[in-house]
Amino acid sequence: MKPGIHPAYGPVVFRDRAADFAFLTRSTATSDKTVEWEDGNTYPVIDVEISSKSHPFYTGTARVLDTAGRVERFERRYGRRGTA
């Protein structure tokens, strides 16, 4: 890599406060806030709104839409077209 043009890449804690979940990873994202991690070191922390612990897809609370019922309701309401 060319020196001096890339952002610093280092450890960062991403924290989902709604799910009380945090994980340590490496990133170029930075923050002025810090948190003391389980290993006793202090890392920058970035608060996120959704993580794998709170997203409906990963938690199994996602709703399945009835697309077939919607098509039938549309056809009942507006009728079928193209019967020539």
PDB file of C-alpha atoms in Angstrom:
ATOM      1  CA  MET A   1       0.000   0.000   0.000  1.00  0.00           C
ATOM      2  CA  LYS A   2       1.092   3.515  -0.671  1.00  0.00           C
ATOM      3  CA  PRO A   3       2.110   5.182   2.624  1.00  0.00           C
ATOM      4  CA  GLY A   4       0.333   8.285   3.898  1.00  0.00           C
ATOM      5  CA  ILE A   5      -2.920   8.042   1.920  1.00  0.00           C
ATOM      6  CA  HIS A   6      -4.856   5.368   3.848  1.00  0.00           C
ATOM      7  CA  PRO A   7      -6.741   5.931   7.119  1.00  0.00           C
ATOM      8  CA  ALA A   8      -5.487   4.269  10.296  1.00  0.00           C
ATOM      9  CA  TYR A   9      -6.722   0.684  10.684  1.00  0.00           C
ATOM     10  CA  GLY A  10      -7.033  -0.508  14.256  1.00  0.00           C
ATOM     11  CA  PRO A  11      -9.204  -2.127  16.915  1.00  0.00           C
ATOM     12  CA  VAL A  12     -12.653  -0.607  17.509  1.00  0.00           C
ATOM     13  CA  VAL A  13     -15.604  -1.708  19.655  1.00  0.00           C
ATOM     14  CA  PHE A  14     -19.034  -1.597  18.005  1.00  0.00           C
ATOM     15  CA  ARG A  15     -21.823  -1.454  20.602  1.00  0.00           C
ATOM     16  CA  ASP A  16     -25.561  -2.051  20.183  1.00  0.00           C
ATOM     17  CA  ARG A  17     -27.126  -0.508  23.288  1.00  0.00           C
ATOM     18  CA  ALA A  18     -30.638  -1.752  22.508  1.00  0.00           C
ATOM     19  CA  ALA A  19     -29.518  -5.397  22.609  1.00  0.00           C
ATOM     20  CA  ASP A  20     -26.775  -4.896  25.215  1.00  0.00           C
ATOM     21  CA  PHE A  21     -24.259  -6.390  22.781  1.00  0.00           C
ATOM     22  CA  ALA A  22     -20.757  -5.290  21.799  1.00  0.00           C
ATOM     23  CA  PHE A  23     -17.952  -6.778  19.743  1.00  0.00           C
ATOM     24  CA  LEU A  24     -14.322  -5.902  19.154  1.00  0.00           C
ATOM     25  CA  THR A  25     -13.062  -5.816  15.579  1.00  0.00           C
ATOM     26  CA  ARG A  26     -10.667  -3.862  13.399  1.00  0.00           C
ATOM     27  CA  SER A  27     -11.867  -0.911  11.364  1.00  0.00           C
ATOM     28  CA  THR A  28     -10.885   2.454   9.912  1.00  0.00           C
ATOM     29  CA  ALA A  29     -13.843   4.079  11.729  1.00  0.00           C
ATOM     30  CA  THR A  30     -12.887   6.364  14.590  1.00  0.00           C
ATOM     31  CA  SER A  31     -14.630   7.854  17.605  1.00  0.00           C
ATOM     32  CA  ASP A  32     -13.858  10.261  20.430  1.00  0.00           C
ATOM     33  CA  LYS A  33     -15.689   8.011  22.923  1.00  0.00           C
ATOM     34  CA  THR A  34     -13.789   5.122  24.489  1.00  0.00           C
ATOM     35  CA  VAL A  35     -14.675   2.027  26.475  1.00  0.00           C
ATOM     36  CA  GLU A  36     -12.675  -0.391  28.586  1.00  0.00           C
ATOM     37  CA  TRP A  37     -12.928  -3.826  27.006  1.00  0.00           C
ATOM     38  CA  GLU A  38     -12.869  -7.258  28.676  1.00  0.00           C
ATOM     39  CA  ASP A  39      -9.100  -7.571  28.205  1.00  0.00           C
ATOM     40  CA  GLY A  40      -8.489  -4.414  30.258  1.00  0.00           C
ATOM     41  CA  ASN A  41      -7.472  -2.218  27.295  1.00  0.00           C
ATOM     42  CA  THR A  42      -9.283   0.949  26.250  1.00  0.00           C
ATOM     43  CA  TYR A  43     -10.634   1.126  22.694  1.00  0.00           C
ATOM     44  CA  PRO A  44     -12.689   3.659  20.713  1.00  0.00           C
ATOM     45  CA  VAL A  45     -16.388   2.756  20.753  1.00  0.00           C
ATOM     46  CA  ILE A  46     -18.990   3.322  18.025  1.00  0.00           C
ATOM     47  CA  ASP A  47     -22.673   2.998  18.957  1.00  0.00           C
ATOM     48  CA  VAL A  48     -24.852   1.373  16.285  1.00  0.00           C
ATOM     49  CA  GLU A  49     -28.640   1.142  16.104  1.00  0.00           C
ATOM     50  CA  ILE A  50     -28.871  -2.383  14.712  1.00  0.00           C
ATOM     51  CA  SER A  51     -26.588  -5.395  15.053  1.00  0.00           C
ATOM     52  CA  SER A  52     -26.986  -9.133  14.559  1.00  0.00           C
ATOM     53  CA  LYS A  53     -28.469  -9.364  18.075  1.00  0.00           C
ATOM     54  CA  SER A  54     -31.272  -6.880  17.384  1.00  0.00           C
ATOM     55  CA  HIS A  55     -32.029  -7.196  13.649  1.00  0.00           C
ATOM     56  CA  PRO A  56     -35.282  -9.119  12.975  1.00  0.00           C
ATOM     57  CA  PHE A  57     -33.685 -11.266  10.266  1.00  0.00           C
ATOM     58  CA  TYR A  58     -31.016 -12.631  12.608  1.00  0.00           C
ATOM     59  CA  THR A  59     -33.239 -12.919  15.689  1.00  0.00           C
ATOM     60  CA  GLY A  60     -35.958 -14.909  13.893  1.00  0.00           C
ATOM     61  CA  THR A  61     -38.713 -12.351  14.455  1.00  0.00           C
ATOM     62  CA  ALA A  62     -39.001 -11.330  10.792  1.00  0.00           C
ATOM     63  CA  ARG A  63     -42.523 -11.458   9.371  1.00  0.00           C
ATOM     64  CA  VAL A  64     -43.307 -13.342   6.169  1.00  0.00           C
ATOM     65  CA  LEU A  65     -45.640 -11.467   3.830  1.00  0.00           C
ATOM     66  CA  ASP A  66     -48.454 -13.268   2.062  1.00  0.00           C
ATOM     67  CA  THR A  67     -47.672 -12.269  -1.522  1.00  0.00           C
ATOM     68  CA  ALA A  68     -50.121 -14.727  -3.096  1.00  0.00           C
ATOM     69  CA  GLY A  69     -52.988 -13.223  -1.122  1.00  0.00           C
ATOM     70  CA  ARG A  70     -52.009  -9.750  -2.260  1.00  0.00           C
ATOM     71  CA  VAL A  71     -52.076 -10.740  -5.932  1.00  0.00           C
ATOM     72  CA  GLU A  72     -55.488 -12.357  -5.555  1.00  0.00           C
ATOM     73  CA  ARG A  73     -56.837  -9.304  -3.722  1.00  0.00           C
ATOM     74  CA  PHE A  74     -55.505  -7.044  -6.501  1.00  0.00           C
ATOM     75  CA  GLU A  75     -57.165  -9.181  -9.178  1.00  0.00           C
ATOM     76  CA  ARG A  76     -60.476  -9.168  -7.281  1.00  0.00           C
ATOM     77  CA  ARG A  77     -60.360  -5.419  -6.882  1.00  0.00           C
ATOM     78  CA  TYR A  78     -59.282  -4.446 -10.399  1.00  0.00           C
ATOM     79  CA  GLY A  79     -60.089  -7.560 -12.444  1.00  0.00           C
ATOM     80  CA  ARG A  80     -57.912  -9.334 -14.943  1.00  0.00           C
ATOM     81  CA  ARG A  81     -56.665  -7.491 -17.995  1.00  0.00           C
ATOM     82  CA  GLY A  82     -55.765  -8.703 -21.464  1.00  0.00           C
ATOM     83  CA  THR A  83     -58.575 -11.151 -22.234  1.00  0.00           C
ATOM     84  CA  ALA A  84     -58.909 -10.377 -25.957  1.00  0.00           C
TER      85      ALA A  84
END
